């Protein structure tokens, strides 16, 4: 595992409504807030990009039950539930990417309906290290879209949690990402790579 100047960190949906007390609770989703903060601090302190993607729905979003969708209302723009997790430490220069803004599109991926790919290319970024919620939904969709856009995608698996909390669902999602060309790393391996990068940069 190596990091280069064209690497960036992408954190997905680490928002209040996806934490265990929220309407779209991801089991043990709170466990990744600390590791995600450490990763963000590590990337930022080495001059590497940090991107936070957030679900940012209008109140009439088509994924909500009262609109015929599968989910309870969540991450409605400018509400408390749409805020990033309280303990998530966000570097000052982080990019915020809002997704799911179109009421008619259930965009789980950070690339869907956003300018993320263009901004990454404009910044010369080729490799994305990704962590967040949930492994089998927004994270997976973002990884697959990122690969299709030509980016190298590295899943930081232990800094993600699955929507059902079931290991088999998680494993199937990771398997699919690997099959499509993603790589998998751990927070420890990424921290080691950050240390090596600092020594050579
Ligand atoms: Zn959503």
mmCIF file of C-alpha atoms and ligand atoms in Angstrom:
data_model
loop_
_atom_site.group_PDB
_atom_site.id
_atom_site.type_symbol
_atom_site.label_atom_id
_atom_site.label_comp_id
_atom_site.label_asym_id
_atom_site.label_seq_id
_atom_site.Cartn_x
_atom_site.Cartn_y
_atom_site.Cartn_z
ATOM 1 C CA UNK A 1 0.000 0.000 0.000
ATOM 2 C CA UNK A 2 1.489 3.312 -1.096
ATOM 3 C CA UNK A 3 0.284 6.885 -1.084
ATOM 4 C CA UNK A 4 1.185 9.522 -3.618
ATOM 5 C CA UNK A 5 0.488 13.200 -4.149
ATOM 6 C CA UNK A 6 -2.435 12.185 -6.376
ATOM 7 C CA UNK A 7 -4.182 10.305 -3.522
ATOM 8 C CA UNK A 8 -7.148 11.675 -1.591
ATOM 9 C CA UNK A 9 -9.515 10.495 1.147
ATOM 10 C CA UNK A 10 -13.267 10.248 0.524
ATOM 11 C CA UNK A 11 -15.583 9.875 3.530
ATOM 12 C CA UNK A 12 -19.165 8.898 2.736
ATOM 13 C CA UNK A 13 -22.372 9.675 4.670
ATOM 14 C CA UNK A 14 -20.936 9.966 8.178
ATOM 15 C CA UNK A 15 -24.066 11.852 9.221
ATOM 16 C CA UNK A 16 -26.295 11.848 12.308
ATOM 17 C CA UNK A 17 -29.247 10.129 10.613
ATOM 18 C CA UNK A 18 -27.049 7.115 9.733
ATOM 19 C CA UNK A 19 -25.722 6.661 13.269
ATOM 20 C CA UNK A 20 -27.343 4.028 15.538
ATOM 21 C CA UNK A 21 -29.915 6.499 16.962
ATOM 22 C CA UNK A 22 -30.962 7.856 13.553
ATOM 23 C CA UNK A 23 -33.913 6.913 11.299
ATOM 24 C CA UNK A 24 -31.583 5.195 8.779
ATOM 25 C CA UNK A 25 -29.399 3.657 11.463
ATOM 26 C CA UNK A 26 -26.337 1.731 10.363
ATOM 27 C CA UNK A 27 -25.512 -0.781 13.125
ATOM 28 C CA UNK A 28 -22.276 0.221 14.867
ATOM 29 C CA UNK A 29 -21.922 3.103 12.441
ATOM 30 C CA UNK A 30 -20.661 5.257 15.310
ATOM 31 C CA UNK A 31 -17.560 3.057 15.585
ATOM 32 C CA UNK A 32 -16.029 4.511 12.448
ATOM 33 C CA UNK A 33 -16.266 8.188 13.451
ATOM 34 C CA UNK A 34 -12.997 8.135 15.413
ATOM 35 C CA UNK A 35 -10.998 6.252 12.750
ATOM 36 C CA UNK A 36 -12.445 8.501 10.022
ATOM 37 C CA UNK A 37 -11.363 11.599 11.954
ATOM 38 C CA UNK A 38 -7.840 10.194 12.307
ATOM 39 C CA UNK A 39 -7.660 9.395 8.610
ATOM 40 C CA UNK A 40 -8.889 12.887 7.715
ATOM 41 C CA UNK A 41 -6.300 14.483 9.998
ATOM 42 C CA UNK A 42 -3.590 12.271 8.519
ATOM 43 C CA UNK A 43 -4.384 13.082 4.901
ATOM 44 C CA UNK A 44 -4.881 16.776 5.579
ATOM 45 C CA UNK A 45 -1.677 17.205 7.590
ATOM 46 C CA UNK A 46 0.284 15.724 4.685
ATOM 47 C CA UNK A 47 -1.277 18.101 2.195
ATOM 48 C CA UNK A 48 -3.496 15.390 0.695
ATOM 49 C CA UNK A 49 -7.116 16.059 -0.220
ATOM 50 C CA UNK A 50 -10.065 15.149 1.990
ATOM 51 C CA UNK A 51 -13.570 14.936 0.520
ATOM 52 C CA UNK A 52 -16.761 14.483 2.552
ATOM 53 C CA UNK A 53 -19.795 13.265 0.653
ATOM 54 C CA UNK A 54 -23.147 13.745 2.355
ATOM 55 C CA UNK A 55 -26.715 12.694 1.691
ATOM 56 C CA UNK A 56 -28.534 16.011 1.242
ATOM 57 C CA UNK A 57 -32.163 15.396 0.361
ATOM 58 C CA UNK A 58 -35.080 17.749 -0.250
ATOM 59 C CA UNK A 59 -38.058 16.998 2.060
ATOM 60 C CA UNK A 60 -39.969 15.371 -0.828
ATOM 61 C CA UNK A 61 -37.189 13.003 -1.880
ATOM 62 C CA UNK A 62 -38.367 9.962 -3.841
ATOM 63 C CA UNK A 63 -36.513 7.511 -1.580
ATOM 64 C CA UNK A 64 -38.788 8.431 1.354
ATOM 65 C CA UNK A 65 -41.762 6.251 2.293
ATOM 66 C CA UNK A 66 -44.306 9.043 2.031
ATOM 67 C CA UNK A 67 -43.166 9.426 -1.591
ATOM 68 C CA UNK A 68 -43.377 5.681 -2.251
ATOM 69 C CA UNK A 69 -39.734 4.929 -1.552
ATOM 70 C CA UNK A 70 -38.204 2.356 0.831
ATOM 71 C CA UNK A 71 -36.759 4.653 3.522
ATOM 72 C CA UNK A 72 -37.845 6.783 6.441
ATOM 73 C CA UNK A 73 -37.077 10.443 5.786
ATOM 74 C CA UNK A 74 -33.386 11.083 6.461
ATOM 75 C CA UNK A 75 -30.677 13.660 5.846
ATOM 76 C CA UNK A 76 -33.072 16.421 4.853
ATOM 77 C CA UNK A 77 -31.163 19.541 3.830
ATOM 78 C CA UNK A 78 -30.283 21.916 6.671
ATOM 79 C CA UNK A 79 -31.767 19.705 9.402
ATOM 80 C CA UNK A 80 -29.967 18.403 12.483
ATOM 81 C CA UNK A 81 -30.092 14.839 11.141
ATOM 82 C CA UNK A 82 -28.217 15.805 7.991
ATOM 83 C CA UNK A 83 -25.277 17.185 9.937
ATOM 84 C CA UNK A 84 -22.032 15.284 10.048
ATOM 85 C CA UNK A 85 -21.521 13.126 13.160
ATOM 86 C CA UNK A 86 -20.813 15.338 16.167
ATOM 87 C CA UNK A 87 -17.401 13.817 16.822
ATOM 88 C CA UNK A 88 -16.252 13.798 13.204
ATOM 89 C CA UNK A 89 -13.266 16.118 12.916
ATOM 90 C CA UNK A 90 -13.354 17.824 9.558
ATOM 91 C CA UNK A 91 -10.233 19.486 8.156
ATOM 92 C CA UNK A 92 -10.791 23.128 7.238
ATOM 93 C CA UNK A 93 -9.872 22.619 3.591
ATOM 94 C CA UNK A 94 -12.068 19.532 3.080
ATOM 95 C CA UNK A 95 -14.440 19.505 0.126
ATOM 96 C CA UNK A 96 -18.103 18.883 0.871
ATOM 97 C CA UNK A 97 -20.021 17.055 -1.872
ATOM 98 C CA UNK A 98 -23.833 16.983 -1.551
ATOM 99 C CA UNK A 99 -25.690 14.110 -3.221
ATOM 100 C CA UNK A 100 -29.305 13.026 -3.510
ATOM 101 C CA UNK A 101 -30.286 16.662 -4.058
ATOM 102 C CA UNK A 102 -32.611 15.868 -6.970
ATOM 103 C CA UNK A 103 -35.994 14.800 -5.498
ATOM 104 C CA UNK A 104 -36.485 12.250 -8.284
ATOM 105 C CA UNK A 105 -33.166 10.468 -8.095
ATOM 106 C CA UNK A 106 -32.072 8.083 -5.353
ATOM 107 C CA UNK A 107 -28.408 8.908 -5.730
ATOM 108 C CA UNK A 108 -26.392 6.851 -3.282
ATOM 109 C CA UNK A 109 -23.094 7.408 -5.044
ATOM 110 C CA UNK A 110 -20.982 10.497 -4.414
ATOM 111 C CA UNK A 111 -20.442 10.636 -8.196
ATOM 112 C CA UNK A 112 -24.152 10.602 -9.148
ATOM 113 C CA UNK A 113 -25.409 14.034 -10.121
ATOM 114 C CA UNK A 114 -22.363 15.781 -8.609
ATOM 115 C CA UNK A 115 -19.245 17.418 -10.028
ATOM 116 C CA UNK A 116 -16.954 15.176 -7.953
ATOM 117 C CA UNK A 117 -15.260 13.450 -10.915
ATOM 118 C CA UNK A 118 -14.540 16.762 -12.659
ATOM 119 C CA UNK A 119 -13.171 18.344 -9.498
ATOM 120 C CA UNK A 120 -10.913 15.367 -8.779
ATOM 121 C CA UNK A 121 -9.561 15.397 -12.315
ATOM 122 C CA UNK A 122 -9.028 19.158 -12.203
ATOM 123 C CA UNK A 123 -7.030 18.620 -9.016
ATOM 124 C CA UNK A 124 -4.964 15.786 -10.518
ATOM 125 C CA UNK A 125 -6.313 13.156 -8.127
ATOM 126 C CA UNK A 126 -6.239 9.578 -9.414
ATOM 127 C CA UNK A 127 -6.591 7.413 -6.313
ATOM 128 C CA UNK A 128 -9.357 7.604 -3.716
ATOM 129 C CA UNK A 129 -9.185 5.960 -0.322
ATOM 130 C CA UNK A 130 -12.766 5.524 0.789
ATOM 131 C CA UNK A 131 -14.459 4.938 4.152
ATOM 132 C CA UNK A 132 -17.913 5.549 5.614
ATOM 133 C CA UNK A 133 -21.513 4.331 5.640
ATOM 134 C CA UNK A 134 -22.751 2.007 4.532
ATOM 135 C CA UNK A 135 -20.508 -0.604 2.971
ATOM 136 C CA UNK A 136 -23.189 -2.226 0.843
ATOM 137 C CA UNK A 137 -25.027 0.956 -0.216
ATOM 138 C CA UNK A 138 -23.456 4.393 -0.617
ATOM 139 C CA UNK A 139 -19.867 3.215 -0.181
ATOM 140 C CA UNK A 140 -20.223 0.378 -2.683
ATOM 141 C CA UNK A 141 -22.057 2.530 -5.219
ATOM 142 C CA UNK A 142 -19.415 5.243 -4.906
ATOM 143 C CA UNK A 143 -16.602 2.723 -5.355
ATOM 144 C CA UNK A 144 -18.210 1.204 -8.460
ATOM 145 C CA UNK A 145 -18.902 4.626 -10.001
ATOM 146 C CA UNK A 146 -15.373 5.788 -9.173
ATOM 147 C CA UNK A 147 -13.907 2.750 -10.939
ATOM 148 C CA UNK A 148 -16.145 3.395 -13.944
ATOM 149 C CA UNK A 149 -14.889 6.998 -13.999
ATOM 150 C CA UNK A 150 -11.323 5.663 -14.177
ATOM 151 C CA UNK A 151 -10.180 6.333 -10.622
ATOM 152 C CA UNK A 152 -8.273 3.839 -8.536
ATOM 153 C CA UNK A 153 -10.493 3.037 -5.545
ATOM 154 C CA UNK A 154 -9.129 1.698 -2.271
ATOM 155 C CA UNK A 155 -11.712 0.582 0.281
ATOM 156 C CA UNK A 156 -10.622 1.099 3.881
ATOM 157 C CA UNK A 157 -12.764 -1.817 4.973
ATOM 158 C CA UNK A 158 -12.483 -1.563 8.743
ATOM 159 C CA UNK A 159 -13.567 2.098 8.604
ATOM 160 C CA UNK A 160 -16.898 1.148 6.973
ATOM 161 C CA UNK A 161 -20.038 -0.502 8.362
ATOM 162 C CA UNK A 162 -22.812 -2.342 6.508
ATOM 163 C CA UNK A 163 -26.470 -1.295 6.484
ATOM 164 C CA UNK A 164 -27.762 -4.548 7.979
ATOM 165 C CA UNK A 165 -24.934 -5.302 10.352
ATOM 166 C CA UNK A 166 -24.757 -8.758 8.780
ATOM 167 C CA UNK A 167 -21.309 -10.009 7.936
ATOM 168 C CA UNK A 168 -22.510 -11.900 4.871
ATOM 169 C CA UNK A 169 -24.083 -8.781 3.300
ATOM 170 C CA UNK A 170 -20.884 -6.905 3.957
ATOM 171 C CA UNK A 171 -18.708 -9.642 2.527
ATOM 172 C CA UNK A 172 -20.804 -9.824 -0.639
ATOM 173 C CA UNK A 173 -20.453 -6.058 -1.130
ATOM 174 C CA UNK A 174 -16.688 -6.146 -0.612
ATOM 175 C CA UNK A 175 -16.442 -9.128 -2.950
ATOM 176 C CA UNK A 176 -18.301 -7.219 -5.665
ATOM 177 C CA UNK A 177 -16.053 -4.168 -5.294
ATOM 178 C CA UNK A 178 -12.926 -6.343 -5.523
ATOM 179 C CA UNK A 179 -14.263 -8.134 -8.584
ATOM 180 C CA UNK A 180 -14.825 -4.793 -10.308
ATOM 181 C CA UNK A 181 -11.241 -3.725 -9.593
ATOM 182 C CA UNK A 182 -11.173 -2.011 -6.205
ATOM 183 C CA UNK A 183 -8.444 -2.691 -3.685
ATOM 184 C CA UNK A 184 -8.923 -3.174 0.043
ATOM 185 C CA UNK A 185 -6.800 -1.758 2.837
ATOM 186 C CA UNK A 186 -7.026 -1.335 6.606
ATOM 187 C CA UNK A 187 -6.725 1.874 8.611
ATOM 188 C CA UNK A 188 -3.396 0.597 9.955
ATOM 189 C CA UNK A 189 -1.996 0.038 6.466
ATOM 190 C CA UNK A 190 -3.159 3.488 5.364
ATOM 191 C CA UNK A 191 -1.601 5.135 8.444
ATOM 192 C CA UNK A 192 1.674 3.314 7.675
ATOM 193 C CA UNK A 193 1.466 4.526 4.091
ATOM 194 C CA UNK A 194 0.893 8.099 5.342
ATOM 195 C CA UNK A 195 4.001 7.817 7.512
ATOM 196 C CA UNK A 196 6.090 6.559 4.579
ATOM 197 C CA UNK A 197 4.679 9.286 2.356
ATOM 198 C CA UNK A 198 5.649 11.929 4.933
ATOM 199 C CA UNK A 199 9.189 10.521 5.037
ATOM 200 C CA UNK A 200 9.656 10.768 1.262
ATOM 201 C CA UNK A 201 7.591 13.852 0.394
HETATM 202 ZN ZN1 LIG B 1 -30.551 9.014 1.273
#
